[in-house]
Tab-separated table of C-alpha atoms in Angstrom:
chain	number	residue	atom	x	y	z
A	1	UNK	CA	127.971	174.980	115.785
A	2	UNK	CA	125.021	177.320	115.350
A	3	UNK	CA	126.797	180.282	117.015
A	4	UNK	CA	129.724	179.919	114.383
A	5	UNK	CA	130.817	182.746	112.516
A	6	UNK	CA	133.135	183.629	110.133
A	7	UNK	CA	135.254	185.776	112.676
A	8	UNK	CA	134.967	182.663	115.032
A	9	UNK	CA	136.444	180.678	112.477
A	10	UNK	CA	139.064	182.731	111.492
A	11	UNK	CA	139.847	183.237	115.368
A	12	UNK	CA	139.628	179.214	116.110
A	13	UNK	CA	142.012	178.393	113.058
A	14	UNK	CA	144.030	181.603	113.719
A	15	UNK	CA	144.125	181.127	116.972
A	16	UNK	CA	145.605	177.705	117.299
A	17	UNK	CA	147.963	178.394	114.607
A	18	UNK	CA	150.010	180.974	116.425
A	19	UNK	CA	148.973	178.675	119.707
A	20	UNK	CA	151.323	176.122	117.939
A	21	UNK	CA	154.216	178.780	116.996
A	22	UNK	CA	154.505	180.100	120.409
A	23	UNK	CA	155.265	176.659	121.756
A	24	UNK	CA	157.688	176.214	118.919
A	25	UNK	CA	159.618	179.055	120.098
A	26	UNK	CA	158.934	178.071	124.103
A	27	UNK	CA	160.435	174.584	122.868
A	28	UNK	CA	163.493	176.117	121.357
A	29	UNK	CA	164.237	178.108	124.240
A	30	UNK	CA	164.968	175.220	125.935
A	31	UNK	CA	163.638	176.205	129.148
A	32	UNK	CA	160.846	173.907	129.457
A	33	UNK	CA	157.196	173.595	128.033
A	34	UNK	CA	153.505	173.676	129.448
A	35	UNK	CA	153.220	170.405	131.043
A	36	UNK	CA	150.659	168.657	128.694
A	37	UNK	CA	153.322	169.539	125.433
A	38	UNK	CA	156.239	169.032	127.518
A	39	UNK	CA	154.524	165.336	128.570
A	40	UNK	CA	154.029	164.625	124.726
A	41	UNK	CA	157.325	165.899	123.556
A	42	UNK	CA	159.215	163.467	125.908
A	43	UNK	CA	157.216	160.575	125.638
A	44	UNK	CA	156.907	161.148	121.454
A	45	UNK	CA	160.586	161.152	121.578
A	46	UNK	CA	161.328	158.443	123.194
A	47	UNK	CA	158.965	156.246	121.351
A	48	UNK	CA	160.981	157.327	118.231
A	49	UNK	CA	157.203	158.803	117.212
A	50	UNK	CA	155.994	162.294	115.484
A	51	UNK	CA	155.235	164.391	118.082
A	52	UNK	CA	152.026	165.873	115.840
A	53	UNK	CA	151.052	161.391	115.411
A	54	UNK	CA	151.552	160.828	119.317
A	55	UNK	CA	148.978	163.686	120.230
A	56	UNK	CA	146.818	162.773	117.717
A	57	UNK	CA	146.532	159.587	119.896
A	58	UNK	CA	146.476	160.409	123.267
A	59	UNK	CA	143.659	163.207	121.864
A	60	UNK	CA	141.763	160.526	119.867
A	61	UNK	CA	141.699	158.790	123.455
A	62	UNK	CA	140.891	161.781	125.645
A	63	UNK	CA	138.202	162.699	122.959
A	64	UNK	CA	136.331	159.670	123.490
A	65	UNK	CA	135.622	160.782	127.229
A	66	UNK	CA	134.967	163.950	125.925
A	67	UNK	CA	132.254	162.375	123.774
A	68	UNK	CA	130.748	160.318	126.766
A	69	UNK	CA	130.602	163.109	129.354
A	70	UNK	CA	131.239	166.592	127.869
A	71	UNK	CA	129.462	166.673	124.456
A	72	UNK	CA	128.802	171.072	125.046
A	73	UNK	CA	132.027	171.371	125.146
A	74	UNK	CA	133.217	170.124	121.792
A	75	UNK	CA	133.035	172.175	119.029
A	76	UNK	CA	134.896	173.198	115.526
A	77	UNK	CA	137.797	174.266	117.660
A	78	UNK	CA	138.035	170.766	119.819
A	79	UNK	CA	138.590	169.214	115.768
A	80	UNK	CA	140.866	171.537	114.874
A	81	UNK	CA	142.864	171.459	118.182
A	82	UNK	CA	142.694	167.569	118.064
A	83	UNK	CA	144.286	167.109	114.802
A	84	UNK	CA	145.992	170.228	113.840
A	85	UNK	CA	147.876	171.662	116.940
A	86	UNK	CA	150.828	169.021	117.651
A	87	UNK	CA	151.597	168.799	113.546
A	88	UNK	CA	152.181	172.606	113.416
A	89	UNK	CA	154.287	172.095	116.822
A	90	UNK	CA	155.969	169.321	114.733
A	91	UNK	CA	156.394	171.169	111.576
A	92	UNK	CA	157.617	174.503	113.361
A	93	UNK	CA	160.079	172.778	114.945
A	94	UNK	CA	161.394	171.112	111.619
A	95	UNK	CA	161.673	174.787	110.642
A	96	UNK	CA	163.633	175.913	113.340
A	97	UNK	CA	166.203	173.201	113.567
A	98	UNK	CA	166.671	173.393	109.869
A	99	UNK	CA	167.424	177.304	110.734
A	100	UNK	CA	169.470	177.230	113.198
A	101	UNK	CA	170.823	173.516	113.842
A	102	UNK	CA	170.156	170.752	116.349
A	103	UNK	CA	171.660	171.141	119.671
A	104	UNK	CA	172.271	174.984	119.253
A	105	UNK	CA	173.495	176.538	122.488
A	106	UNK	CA	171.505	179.404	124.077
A	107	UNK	CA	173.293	181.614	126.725
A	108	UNK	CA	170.699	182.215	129.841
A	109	UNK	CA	169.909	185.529	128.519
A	110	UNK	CA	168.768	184.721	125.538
A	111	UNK	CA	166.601	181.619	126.794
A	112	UNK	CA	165.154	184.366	128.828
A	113	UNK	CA	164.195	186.734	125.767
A	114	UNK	CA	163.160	183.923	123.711
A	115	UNK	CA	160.818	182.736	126.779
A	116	UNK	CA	159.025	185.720	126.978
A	117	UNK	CA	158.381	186.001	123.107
A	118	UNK	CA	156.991	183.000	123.338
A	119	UNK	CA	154.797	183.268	126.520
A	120	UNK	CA	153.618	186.312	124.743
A	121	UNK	CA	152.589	184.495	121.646
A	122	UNK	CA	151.309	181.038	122.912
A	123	UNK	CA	148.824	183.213	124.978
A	124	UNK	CA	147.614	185.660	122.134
A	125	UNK	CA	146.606	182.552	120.282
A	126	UNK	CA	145.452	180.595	122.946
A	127	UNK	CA	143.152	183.703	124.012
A	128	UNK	CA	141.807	183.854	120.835
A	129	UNK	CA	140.908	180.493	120.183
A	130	UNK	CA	139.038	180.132	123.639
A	131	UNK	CA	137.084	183.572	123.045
A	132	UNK	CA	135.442	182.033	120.086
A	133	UNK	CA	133.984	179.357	122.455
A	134	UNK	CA	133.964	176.704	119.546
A	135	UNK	CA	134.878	173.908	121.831
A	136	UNK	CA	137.735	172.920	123.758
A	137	UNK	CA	140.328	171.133	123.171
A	138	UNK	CA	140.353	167.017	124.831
A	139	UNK	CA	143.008	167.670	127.452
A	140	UNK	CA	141.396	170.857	128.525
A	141	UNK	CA	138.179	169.263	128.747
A	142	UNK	CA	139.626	166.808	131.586
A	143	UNK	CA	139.644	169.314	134.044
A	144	UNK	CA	136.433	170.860	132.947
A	145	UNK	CA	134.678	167.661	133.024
A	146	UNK	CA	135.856	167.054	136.589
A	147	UNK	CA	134.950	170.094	138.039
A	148	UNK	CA	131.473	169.474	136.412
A	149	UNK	CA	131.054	166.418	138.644
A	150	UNK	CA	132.736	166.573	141.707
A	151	UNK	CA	132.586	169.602	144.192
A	152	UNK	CA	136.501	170.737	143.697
A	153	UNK	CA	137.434	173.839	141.739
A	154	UNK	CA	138.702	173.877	137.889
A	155	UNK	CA	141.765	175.107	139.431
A	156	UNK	CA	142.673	172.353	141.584
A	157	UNK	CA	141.912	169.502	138.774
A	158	UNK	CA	143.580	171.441	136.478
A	159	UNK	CA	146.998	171.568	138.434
A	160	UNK	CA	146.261	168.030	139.368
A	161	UNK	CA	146.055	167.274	135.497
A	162	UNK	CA	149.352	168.933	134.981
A	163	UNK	CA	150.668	167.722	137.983
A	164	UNK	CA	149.551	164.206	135.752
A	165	UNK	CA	151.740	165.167	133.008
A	166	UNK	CA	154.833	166.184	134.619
A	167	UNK	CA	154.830	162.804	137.051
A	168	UNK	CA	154.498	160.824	133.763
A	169	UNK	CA	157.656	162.920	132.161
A	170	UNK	CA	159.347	162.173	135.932
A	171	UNK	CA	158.807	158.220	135.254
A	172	UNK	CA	159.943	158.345	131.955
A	173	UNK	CA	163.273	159.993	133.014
A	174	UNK	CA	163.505	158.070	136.575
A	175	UNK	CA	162.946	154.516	134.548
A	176	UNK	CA	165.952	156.143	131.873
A	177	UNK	CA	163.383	155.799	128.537
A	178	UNK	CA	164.474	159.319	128.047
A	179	UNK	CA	166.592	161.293	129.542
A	180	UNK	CA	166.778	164.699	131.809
A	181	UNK	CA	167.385	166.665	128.788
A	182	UNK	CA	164.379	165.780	126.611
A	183	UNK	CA	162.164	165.821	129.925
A	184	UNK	CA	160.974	169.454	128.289
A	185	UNK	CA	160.942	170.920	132.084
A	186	UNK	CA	161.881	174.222	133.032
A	187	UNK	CA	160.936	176.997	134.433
A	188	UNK	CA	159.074	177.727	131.099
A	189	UNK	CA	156.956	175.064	132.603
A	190	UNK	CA	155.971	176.235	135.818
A	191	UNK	CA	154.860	179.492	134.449
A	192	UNK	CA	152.915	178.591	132.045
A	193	UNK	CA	151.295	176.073	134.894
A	194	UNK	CA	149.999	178.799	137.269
A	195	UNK	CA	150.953	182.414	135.647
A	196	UNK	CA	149.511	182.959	132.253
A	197	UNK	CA	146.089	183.833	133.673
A	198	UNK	CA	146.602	187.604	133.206
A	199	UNK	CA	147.972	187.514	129.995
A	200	UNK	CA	145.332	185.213	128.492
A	201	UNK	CA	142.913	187.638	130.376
A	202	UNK	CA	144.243	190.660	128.742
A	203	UNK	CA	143.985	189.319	125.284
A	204	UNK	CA	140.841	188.133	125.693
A	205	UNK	CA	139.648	191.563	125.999
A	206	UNK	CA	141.253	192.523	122.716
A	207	UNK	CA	139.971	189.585	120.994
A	208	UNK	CA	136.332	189.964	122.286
A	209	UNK	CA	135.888	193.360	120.423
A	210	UNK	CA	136.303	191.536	116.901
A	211	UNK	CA	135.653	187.923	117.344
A	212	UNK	CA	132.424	188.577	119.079
């Protein structure tokens, strides 16, 4: 907390907030979410739970192994993340069904269009709350955590995390407590997986000049 500014605050708070809207918009173009969201969608829903109450949870949980083993890596932003991100999610996505309707039909082109607007916006704020280095959020810290204490690569734990998330969604839909279409998988997933590095990278750079 002593390295907190007012510029890292308003790029933590900022930051997640149009975080959450871009995966509002990557959830209503229906072509599947980052595997951690698209894990807590499907299980929220079928639980019959608020998706913003059910990663509140499984955050409160993560968060306690985050309090054990990886205190320099919580921060203002691991709070905000914790409690804020899935109720904007949840909120947004009140918004846009009260726009445009439940079960609205999107031809492949336009799932397309609307999954690169979002891809472009779920990085910008995700690249702006990490540059402010205010903590991290639980899930994120999983991988970090591991790679602090065994001799494998971020990389690989945090694919294996993901990798987590999406066999969980798998069980869910092989076992029928939800089905293939809320699974939240897609190719939406698998990018935002293993491609979003450059993005994030790019707006890092912009972000550095006036967070920092």
């Amino acid at each position: 907390m002593k390295n907190m500014t007012k510029r890292k605050l308003l790029a933590v708070i900022l930051g997640n907030l149009i975080l959450g809207i871009g995966i509002t918009i990557l959830r209503f173009s229906q072509m599947g979410n980052d595997p951690f969201c698209a894990s807590t969608m499907a299980i929220s829903g079928g639980l019959g739970m608020g998706l913003g109450t059910y990663q509140l949870i499984l955050n409160a949980v993560l968060f306690i192994f985050q309090l054990l083993w990886g205190r320099s890596y919580i921060g203002l932003g691991t709070i905000i993340n914790l409690f804020l991100l899935g109720y904007i999610v949840q909120f947004g996505t009140w918004v846009m069904d009260s726009i445009f309707g439940v079960g609205l039909v999107l031809t492949l082109p336009q799932q397309l269009e609307i999954m690169a607007v979002a891809l472009v916006i779920l990085t910008f704020g995700l690249a702006m709350y990490q540059v402010a280095e205010l903590g991290v959020a639980p899930y994120d810290f999983v991988a970090l955590g591991l790679a602090d204490r065994f001799p494998i690569p971020y990389f690989a734990w945090r694919v294996g995390t993901d990798a987590v998330c999406v066999l969980v969604i798998l069980i869910a839909v092989g076992t029928g407590f939800i089905g293939w279409e809320n699974s939240h998988l897609g190719i939406g997933t698998v990018i935002t997986a293993f491609f979003l590095g450059p993005l994030v990278a790019y707006f890092s750079k912009l972000h550095q000049k006036w967070v920092n």
